[in-house]
Amino acid sequence: MQNQSPVHESATELVGMPPADSNITDLIVASCADRPDAPVYAVRNGAGGWVDVHFTAFLTQVRAVAAGLIARGVQPGDRVGLFSPTSYAWAVLDQAVWFAGAVSVPIYETSSAHQVEHIVTDSGLRVVAVGSEELGERVAEAAGHAGVDVATFPLTDAGLAELAEAGAFVADDAVEHARSLATLASPASIVYTSGTTGRPKGAVITHGNFVGAAINVLHFAREVVQWSPETTTSRTLLFLPLAHVLAHAVQVICLYARIQVAHSGSPATLLGDLASFHPTWLLAVPRVFEKVEAGIEAKAQKGGTGPIYAAAKRTAIEWSTAVDEAEFGDGPGPSALLRARRALFDRLVYRKIREALGGEVISCVSGASALSPELVHFFRGAGIPIVEGYGLTETTAPATVNIPGAHRVGTVGLPVAGVTVKIAEDGEILIRGPVVFDGYHGMPQASAEAMEDDFFRTGDIGALDEHGFLRITGRKKDVIITAGGKNVYPTPMEEALRQHRLIEHVVVVGENRPFVGALITLDSEALTQWALDRELSLTPAEAATDPTVLASIQEAVDQVNAGVSRAESIRRFRILDHPFTEDSGHVTQSQKLKRAQVIEDHAEDVEALYRR
């Protein structure tokens, strides 16, 4: 495939980097010195409210826990695992590991003993902080299989207090010495990729990568997170797993920027946490926004206000689209009538959406996978701009992002400060900058293959428009070549189909086949409400062959087909009666589909698509 991008390279100037002999903790210490009283975290007070944790108090706790790690035998360069849900304790230990001169190894709490065993043996872990007894048992099982000794301690408030007590006799100078050993080139964290096509690889994220993100990503996206050096009013609620590099990097950026962070470690408490903490911006993955919109629609249908909601949704999308056409084309912008309709629906509908997110959210950041342009337009029209960014584990944090004043819906934005994005001849996206990782742990050949000169080969296909905005087409390895020789990129079609209320996952197939087909799974919650709205009673197995369900899905398929050539169109689809999950082995811990595994395990379903 030849490069079809009108622009081959896009870059944004570097804001700056500190001396090579510094590290991320130097940045944090300096930020604290500037505003020691800044409220950098908030923790639950036990009475439904939140208590501020100021910068000085936080670093005092971090140093005490770092002393405890040293007292327990952790040496500079050692690996320390963090195996726990998202929490304040996770944030404390993360910094304490660096203050002790060690390297953090985040582990998803959903990891199986087998997955933990791989991380333990590959990274050389000998101590792991665990969020529960059950997680500790998983580590013990993994260590037993690996034949190594791995110590554990509880990653809880009580566990950290005990660790700090153990370090009471460690001199402050010993902690300061350990903290100052690392340089920008030193490993800070080993983050394991989600492994959609094989065994996860440990991406080595350096202190320089985190520093590069803290300084340059923050400066570029400062309006998104409502930051300036003087303000401390910006606050966010983190609920993504901190084992995900995006959430981890954002937490580090927020600490440096003195943006207050609270944590929500359970889906069961998320709505309550949003309502009580009142964040001013949020970081989430597309599925969260999709669920929010689907839930609002279902509630409107149930309450008999479906037509009002539908009109409000259309208005929001029309308004946002008109804004885009004025900014990037020759459009006149929203008409007076459209502005009036939007104001009306703001009182009737949009305000309630904002209230569901805490009432004070000014912007949202979406990452990890693509969000449909229609949904971005809807939320922006409803007064909640969602800016999409793009990055991978290997780029530490977003390498590109949309920002206010330079927000083009349907793209993942411009390169952040210090980053250069280049489109290779075959369409692959290449990235260079201070956020690019230092290779895969213990895998020199894979590390070399991941780079082209000093650019990281992302494996994604995309294009840059005339303004330098990046648009993602799909994964290079996912390109389908039909029997007729047509190259088909499945990702855009899959993402479009997933906007249907009933659809949870889609896998488009057609390699060496006469036409393109699709395997589809249904969202069980949405199916239940959809059936109730129609006075039906359907199990997932019944829904897979129900004429009403099939007709509804066919409408969505027809809409997608209208936007592609006949050779790319989905001719047949098959609804499966079971979901794709982590337990089934078809979804990674970061909720990415394992396409090859799905196709292998559902070979009979694929064959059924092509039977006459």
XYZ file of C-alpha atoms in Angstrom:
612
model
C 0.000 0.000 0.000
C 1.344 3.432 -0.885
C 1.259 6.368 1.488
C -1.961 8.280 0.770
C -1.356 10.903 3.456
C -1.367 14.476 2.058
C 1.241 15.362 4.705
C 4.093 12.990 5.519
C 5.300 14.526 8.782
C 3.931 16.687 11.582
C 5.802 17.973 14.629
C 5.416 20.298 17.594
C 8.392 22.060 19.160
C 9.837 20.685 22.407
C 9.069 22.816 25.459
C 12.095 21.582 27.366
C 13.864 18.850 29.304
C 15.902 19.083 32.526
C 19.573 18.012 32.880
C 20.387 14.409 31.970
C 21.465 13.563 35.528
C 18.021 14.401 36.974
C 14.953 12.162 37.323
C 11.187 12.337 37.760
C 11.425 12.694 41.543
C 13.499 15.880 41.119
C 10.614 17.351 39.135
C 8.117 16.362 41.835
C 10.259 17.730 44.680
C 10.729 21.040 42.846
C 6.994 21.340 42.194
C 6.276 20.764 45.879
C 8.789 23.455 46.823
C 6.880 25.918 44.616
C 3.490 25.201 46.231
C 3.877 23.018 49.348
C 0.298 23.688 50.433
C -1.286 22.633 47.125
C -3.983 19.949 47.541
C -2.615 17.240 45.231
C -4.832 14.339 46.316
C -8.175 13.791 47.998
C -9.147 10.740 50.047
C -12.456 9.554 51.442
C -13.188 10.761 54.981
C -15.529 7.900 55.900
C -18.579 10.163 56.028
C -19.272 10.443 52.311
C -16.940 13.365 51.749
C -13.325 13.971 50.820
C -10.260 15.244 52.679
C -7.452 17.116 50.941
C -3.916 15.740 50.995
C -1.467 18.600 50.577
C 1.804 18.281 48.700
C 4.090 18.437 51.744
C 2.074 15.812 53.611
C 2.064 13.558 50.569
C 5.834 13.696 50.079
C 6.393 13.174 53.806
C 4.398 9.947 53.536
C 6.219 8.968 50.331
C 9.621 9.395 51.988
C 8.518 7.371 55.016
C 7.279 4.513 52.819
C 10.471 4.681 50.734
C 12.448 4.297 53.966
C 10.317 1.259 54.755
C 11.129 -0.278 51.380
C 14.835 0.267 52.014
C 14.485 -1.266 55.493
C 12.842 -4.318 53.903
C 15.844 -4.787 51.631
C 14.785 -3.036 48.422
C 17.907 -1.841 46.622
C 18.278 0.764 43.863
C 17.310 -0.837 40.551
C 15.182 -3.566 42.161
C 11.738 -4.239 40.714
C 8.683 -3.691 42.921
C 5.269 -4.918 41.758
C 2.026 -2.994 42.298
C -0.881 -5.455 42.090
C -3.951 -3.580 43.227
C -7.019 -1.607 42.180
C -6.705 2.121 41.554
C -6.253 3.859 44.912
C -4.455 6.590 46.831
C -2.199 3.913 48.364
C -1.119 2.963 44.806
C -0.125 6.592 44.171
C 1.930 6.765 47.382
C 3.794 3.522 46.748
C 4.455 4.411 43.111
C 6.395 7.500 44.158
C 7.981 5.699 47.120
C 9.425 3.066 44.789
C 11.163 5.841 42.840
C 12.298 7.603 46.016
C 13.919 4.299 47.014
C 15.700 4.200 43.653
C 13.724 1.155 42.502
C 11.640 0.349 39.406
C 7.848 -0.061 39.505
C 6.116 -2.957 37.745
C 2.337 -2.342 37.577
C 0.122 -5.437 37.284
C -3.561 -5.413 36.336
C -5.684 -6.700 39.213
C -7.488 -8.956 36.719
C -4.247 -10.771 35.853
C -4.346 -14.544 36.239
C -1.688 -16.484 38.141
C -0.264 -17.543 34.771
C 0.047 -13.921 33.629
C 1.571 -12.891 36.954
C 4.068 -15.740 36.641
C 5.256 -14.378 33.292
C 5.665 -10.864 34.719
C 7.477 -12.170 37.818
C 9.960 -14.239 35.827
C 10.442 -11.751 32.984
C 10.963 -8.658 35.149
C 12.783 -10.309 38.048
C 10.201 -9.256 40.636
C 11.022 -10.259 44.200
C 8.562 -8.077 46.091
C 4.941 -7.279 45.203
C 2.448 -5.004 46.948
C -1.021 -6.568 46.794
C -4.416 -4.958 47.234
C -6.105 -7.992 48.808
C -5.465 -11.444 50.239
C -6.827 -13.010 47.057
C -4.260 -11.126 44.955
C -1.557 -12.231 47.374
C -2.597 -15.848 46.874
C -2.327 -15.339 43.125
C 1.232 -14.074 43.516
C 2.108 -17.042 45.742
C 0.720 -19.444 43.140
C 2.662 -17.701 40.367
C 5.894 -17.687 42.375
C 5.444 -21.367 43.208
C 5.085 -22.279 39.550
C 8.097 -20.133 38.665
C 10.193 -21.599 41.473
C 11.188 -18.207 42.892
C 10.699 -16.446 46.208
C 8.479 -13.370 46.015
C 7.653 -11.380 49.142
C 4.299 -9.606 49.394
C 2.882 -6.864 51.576
C -0.563 -5.230 51.611
C -1.038 -2.182 49.388
C -3.501 -0.578 51.781
C -3.392 2.395 54.134
C -2.566 0.036 57.003
C 0.068 -1.743 54.944
C 1.780 1.535 54.069
C 1.681 2.645 57.717
C 3.363 -0.608 58.736
C 5.986 -0.128 56.035
C 6.656 3.435 57.189
C 7.052 2.197 60.752
C 9.614 -0.366 59.587
C 11.621 2.456 58.018
C 11.593 4.738 61.038
C 15.271 4.034 61.709
C 16.429 4.592 58.117
C 18.247 7.910 57.881
C 16.769 10.658 55.722
C 20.109 10.875 53.928
C 19.803 7.219 52.889
C 16.460 7.904 51.207
C 17.794 11.058 49.561
C 20.831 9.170 48.263
C 18.666 6.397 46.791
C 16.285 8.954 45.271
C 19.056 10.850 43.505
C 20.767 7.863 41.855
C 18.485 7.552 38.822
C 19.020 9.676 35.711
C 16.754 10.465 32.784
C 18.062 7.325 31.066
C 17.310 5.048 34.040
C 14.315 2.679 34.002
C 11.401 4.002 36.053
C 8.753 1.406 35.239
C 8.354 -1.811 33.279
C 4.866 -1.831 31.787
C 3.569 -4.982 30.157
C 1.710 -4.615 26.872
C -1.796 -6.017 26.612
C -0.684 -8.882 24.386
C -3.363 -8.995 21.667
C -1.212 -11.246 19.489
C 1.058 -13.092 21.893
C 2.887 -13.010 25.191
C 3.001 -9.514 26.753
C 6.282 -7.647 26.390
C 7.726 -5.474 29.143
C 8.101 -1.927 27.832
C 10.852 -0.089 29.703
C 9.608 3.412 30.531
C 12.440 5.654 31.688
C 12.539 8.577 34.087
C 13.114 10.707 31.002
C 9.892 9.400 29.455
C 7.852 10.436 32.503
C 9.678 13.774 32.695
C 9.079 14.349 28.990
C 5.383 13.663 29.463
C 5.102 15.812 32.581
C 6.672 18.878 30.985
C 5.659 18.629 27.343
C 2.269 16.881 27.369
C 1.127 19.137 30.212
C 2.184 22.292 28.379
C 0.512 21.215 25.134
C -2.752 20.048 26.748
C -2.924 22.670 29.515
C -6.306 24.004 28.392
C -7.798 20.501 28.371
C -6.881 19.971 32.027
C -7.470 23.634 32.939
C -3.931 24.163 34.195
C -1.702 27.155 34.712
C 1.276 27.494 37.079
C -0.781 29.635 39.431
C -4.001 27.615 39.650
C -4.889 24.640 41.839
C -8.603 24.489 41.011
C -8.283 21.719 38.421
C -9.232 18.278 39.730
C -9.928 14.871 38.268
C -11.247 11.509 39.377
C -9.078 8.613 38.215
C -10.914 5.340 37.781
C -8.955 3.631 35.006
C -6.542 0.903 36.172
C -3.247 2.505 37.144
C -1.539 -0.509 35.589
C -2.526 1.109 32.271
C 0.319 3.382 31.192
C -2.082 6.185 30.232
C -3.608 6.414 33.720
C -0.171 6.005 35.316
C 1.357 8.796 33.228
C -1.624 11.097 33.794
C -1.313 10.594 37.554
C 2.373 11.573 37.407
C 1.579 14.586 35.213
C -1.140 15.700 37.635
C 1.188 15.473 40.633
C 3.826 17.569 38.879
C 1.148 20.069 37.791
C -0.475 20.142 41.249
C -3.791 19.039 39.765
C -5.813 17.372 42.497
C -6.562 13.678 41.988
C -9.091 11.444 43.715
C -9.443 7.728 43.033
C -12.410 5.467 42.376
C -11.393 1.831 42.378
C -14.757 0.182 41.819
C -17.468 0.589 39.145
C -20.021 0.215 41.942
C -18.926 3.495 43.571
C -18.084 5.504 40.442
C -21.331 7.467 40.104
C -21.320 8.325 43.800
C -17.678 9.377 43.642
C -18.387 11.627 40.651
C -21.324 13.225 42.436
C -19.394 13.924 45.642
C -15.972 14.894 44.286
C -17.159 17.098 41.372
C -14.182 16.684 39.009
C -13.523 19.427 36.466
C -12.196 16.997 33.834
C -12.106 13.257 33.288
C -9.939 10.639 31.631
C -11.757 7.598 30.267
C -11.774 4.983 27.545
C -14.406 5.064 24.761
C -16.503 2.303 26.312
C -17.232 4.533 29.321
C -18.645 7.301 27.131
C -20.556 4.767 25.041
C -22.113 3.310 28.201
C -23.030 6.759 29.515
C -24.791 7.699 26.275
C -26.528 4.320 25.978
C -27.700 4.546 29.580
C -29.161 8.011 29.055
C -30.953 6.862 25.914
C -32.351 3.781 27.655
C -33.572 5.894 30.579
C -35.271 8.315 28.185
C -36.969 5.467 26.322
C -38.160 3.945 29.575
C -39.481 7.294 30.824
C -41.376 8.052 27.634
C -39.094 10.917 26.612
C -37.314 9.033 23.844
C -38.383 11.446 21.066
C -37.140 14.432 23.083
C -33.807 12.743 23.681
C -33.483 11.798 20.004
C -34.113 15.417 18.979
C -31.618 16.645 21.575
C -29.006 14.228 20.271
C -29.540 15.326 16.664
C -29.286 18.969 17.691
C -26.040 18.446 19.601
C -24.469 16.629 16.658
C -25.663 19.259 14.156
C -24.322 22.089 16.330
C -20.899 20.480 16.795
C -20.655 19.567 13.113
C -21.433 23.162 12.166
C -18.662 24.341 14.505
C -16.210 21.974 12.789
C -17.263 23.105 9.314
C -16.710 26.729 10.275
C -13.306 26.050 11.845
C -11.878 23.779 9.158
C -13.972 24.663 6.107
C -16.152 27.384 4.664
C -19.217 26.791 6.829
C -20.997 29.730 8.503
C -21.172 28.019 11.892
C -24.327 27.180 13.884
C -27.370 29.156 12.754
C -29.424 31.259 15.157
C -32.184 28.627 15.064
C -29.716 25.836 15.816
C -28.267 27.819 18.724
C -31.766 28.363 20.095
C -32.612 24.655 19.836
C -29.370 23.791 21.609
C -30.168 26.231 24.424
C -33.601 24.632 24.846
C -32.224 21.103 24.984
C -29.507 22.242 27.362
C -32.220 22.908 29.934
C -34.130 19.728 29.112
C -31.374 17.166 28.492
C -27.732 18.245 28.383
C -27.636 19.646 31.912
C -28.687 16.255 33.294
C -25.803 14.576 31.476
C -23.342 17.015 33.021
C -24.880 16.459 36.444
C -24.388 12.696 36.065
C -20.648 13.379 35.701
C -20.538 15.513 38.832
C -21.882 18.792 37.474
C -18.558 20.588 36.986
C -16.839 18.665 34.181
C -15.531 21.086 31.567
C -13.722 18.589 29.354
C -12.926 14.902 28.959
C -9.990 13.019 27.490
C -10.570 9.734 25.672
C -7.771 7.330 24.900
C -6.773 3.664 24.460
C -9.032 3.141 21.417
C -11.093 5.126 18.933
C -14.308 6.950 19.779
C -16.921 7.407 17.067
C -17.087 10.940 15.602
C -20.856 10.948 16.164
C -20.377 10.423 19.901
C -17.692 13.123 20.070
C -20.040 15.554 18.309
C -22.885 14.603 20.660
C -20.939 15.219 23.867
C -19.402 18.437 22.554
C -22.837 19.683 21.567
C -24.041 18.773 25.061
C -21.364 20.974 26.605
C -18.844 18.248 27.445
C -16.034 18.378 24.887
C -14.246 15.035 24.576
C -10.781 15.351 23.100
C -9.246 12.224 21.657
C -5.588 11.451 21.984
C -3.376 8.698 20.643
C -0.516 6.801 22.153
C 0.675 3.334 23.045
C 2.387 1.715 25.997
C 5.644 2.411 24.167
C 4.948 6.165 23.998
C 4.268 6.537 27.752
C 1.388 8.971 27.326
C -0.550 10.564 24.463
C 1.776 11.283 21.544
C -0.987 13.285 19.850
C -4.075 14.971 21.246
C -6.822 17.375 20.241
C -6.960 20.591 22.233
C -9.383 23.531 22.455
C -8.855 25.736 19.427
C -7.301 22.836 17.521
C -9.921 20.114 17.831
C -10.825 18.207 14.696
C -13.454 15.541 15.320
C -12.573 12.218 13.719
C -8.852 12.693 14.331
C -6.617 12.045 17.337
C -5.144 15.511 17.179
C -1.753 17.106 16.674
C 1.611 15.870 18.010
C 2.210 16.983 21.596
C 5.206 19.188 22.326
C 8.475 17.492 21.440
C 6.865 14.775 19.324
C 7.239 14.164 15.598
C 4.748 11.947 13.759
C 5.744 10.566 10.369
C 3.776 8.424 7.924
C 5.882 5.693 6.297
C 5.513 4.688 2.658
C 3.237 1.796 3.614
C 1.065 4.076 5.764
C 2.477 3.015 9.136
C 2.549 5.691 11.842
C 6.052 6.398 13.183
C 6.675 8.418 16.362
C 9.761 10.171 17.703
C 10.113 12.187 20.902
C 11.007 12.198 24.604
C 8.023 9.970 25.435
C 9.230 7.022 23.309
C 10.294 4.060 25.465
C 13.730 2.490 25.869
C 12.902 -0.909 24.382
C 11.447 -4.192 25.617
C 12.947 -5.702 28.758
C 15.309 -8.540 27.886
C 14.287 -8.531 24.203
C 17.020 -6.792 22.173
C 15.829 -8.127 18.808
C 12.202 -7.070 19.363
C 13.451 -3.695 20.606
C 15.523 -3.168 17.459
C 12.654 -4.241 15.208
C 10.353 -1.739 16.928
C 12.485 1.197 15.796
C 13.247 2.741 12.406
C 16.164 5.110 12.884
C 14.983 6.916 16.032
C 11.265 6.556 15.253
C 9.042 4.006 16.993
C 7.086 1.818 14.586
C 3.579 1.804 16.034
C 2.081 -0.926 13.867
C -0.894 1.371 13.250
C -1.939 2.705 9.853
C -2.964 6.334 9.531
C -2.741 9.623 7.683
C -1.962 13.253 8.410
C -4.275 15.892 6.978
C -3.230 19.243 5.587
C -3.337 20.786 9.085
C -1.152 18.072 10.644
C -3.968 16.236 12.442
C -3.525 12.474 12.672
C -6.278 10.076 11.660
C -6.057 6.366 12.535
C -7.176 3.829 9.936
C -6.419 0.594 11.756
C -3.734 -1.893 12.732
C -1.226 -2.859 10.057
C -1.518 -6.531 10.994
C -5.329 -6.388 10.856
C -5.601 -5.439 7.177
C -7.834 -7.962 5.389
C -7.055 -8.917 1.795
C -10.089 -10.510 0.179
C -10.008 -13.200 -2.504
C -10.513 -10.415 -5.032
C -7.368 -8.624 -3.824
C -9.176 -5.759 -2.079
C -7.480 -4.300 1.018
C -10.070 -3.829 3.764
C -9.422 -1.980 7.027
C -11.818 -3.519 9.559
C -11.382 -1.082 12.452
C -13.471 1.860 11.147
C -16.371 -0.455 10.265
C -16.180 -2.215 13.623
C -16.155 1.071 15.504
C -19.119 2.361 13.514
C -21.157 -0.780 14.205
C -20.380 -0.606 17.918
C -22.390 2.605 18.111
C -25.529 0.491 17.838
C -27.141 0.218 21.241
C -27.188 -3.593 21.224
C -23.693 -4.301 19.921
C -20.785 -4.867 22.282
C -18.073 -6.331 20.044
C -17.576 -6.776 16.305
C -14.917 -8.715 14.430
C -14.885 -8.149 10.678
C -13.531 -11.121 8.691
C -12.791 -11.856 5.041
C -9.126 -12.820 4.604
C -8.885 -14.713 1.278
C -12.685 -14.868 1.185
C -15.041 -13.785 -1.602
C -16.644 -11.088 0.562
C -16.492 -9.429 3.967
C -18.473 -10.759 6.917
C -18.739 -10.016 10.636
C -19.075 -11.793 13.974
C -21.114 -9.775 16.464
C -21.731 -10.059 20.207
C -24.520 -8.282 22.057
C -24.417 -6.099 25.161
C -26.437 -8.077 27.709
C -27.531 -5.028 29.735
C -28.632 -3.120 26.653
C -30.393 -6.214 25.316
C -32.435 -6.598 28.498
C -33.662 -2.995 28.385
C -34.202 -3.085 24.617
C -36.370 -6.187 24.974
C -38.365 -4.665 27.844
C -39.049 -1.556 25.767
C -40.608 -3.838 23.158
C -42.361 -6.096 25.662
C -40.135 -9.003 24.658
C -38.346 -11.610 26.710
C -35.089 -12.709 25.119
C -32.087 -14.658 26.312
C -28.768 -13.962 24.530
C -29.147 -17.289 22.711
C -32.661 -16.392 21.550
C -31.580 -12.885 20.552
C -28.912 -14.298 18.240
C -31.629 -15.565 15.901
C -34.535 -13.268 16.775
C -35.925 -11.574 13.621
C -36.449 -8.244 15.391
C -32.873 -8.158 16.671
C -31.493 -9.268 13.310
C -33.446 -6.554 11.517
C -32.139 -3.884 13.896
C -28.541 -5.016 13.434
C -29.049 -5.203 9.652
C -30.055 -1.525 9.638
C -26.762 -0.651 11.325
C -24.834 -2.805 8.850
C -26.609 -1.111 5.939
C -25.625 2.316 7.286
C -21.974 1.271 7.540
C -22.048 -0.262 4.062
C -23.357 2.999 2.633
C -20.020 4.599 3.472
C -17.720 2.026 1.844
C -17.248 0.404 -1.548
C -19.148 -2.759 -2.439
C -15.954 -4.804 -2.154
C -15.547 -3.578 1.433
C -19.197 -3.932 2.450
C -20.326 -6.477 5.029
C -22.472 -8.967 3.123
C -23.298 -11.294 6.005
C -23.051 -11.215 9.770
C -23.526 -13.742 12.534
C -24.639 -12.904 16.077
C -22.966 -15.064 18.717
C -24.851 -16.143 21.834
C -21.936 -15.474 24.186
C -19.715 -12.454 24.904
C -15.999 -11.939 24.331
C -14.382 -11.562 27.763
C -11.038 -11.770 29.540
C -12.107 -15.120 30.983
C -12.886 -16.481 27.522
C -9.450 -15.358 26.363
C -10.783 -12.985 23.714
C -10.251 -9.611 25.408
C -7.087 -8.212 26.994
C -6.893 -6.554 30.403
C -7.124 -3.185 28.676
C -10.288 -4.437 26.929
C -8.768 -4.786 23.472
C -10.053 -7.600 21.301
C -7.699 -10.456 20.483
C -8.800 -10.622 16.870
C -6.728 -13.637 15.842
C -7.863 -15.613 18.888
C -11.517 -14.798 18.197
C -11.217 -15.975 14.594
C -9.351 -19.136 15.597
C -11.826 -20.072 18.331
C -14.841 -19.265 16.154
C -13.654 -20.899 12.954
C -16.967 -22.719 12.556
C -18.918 -19.465 12.895
C -16.677 -17.867 10.267
C -17.195 -20.819 7.929
C -20.956 -20.519 8.416
C -20.824 -17.003 6.948
C -19.582 -18.386 3.650
C -21.807 -21.425 3.255
C -24.323 -21.108 0.460
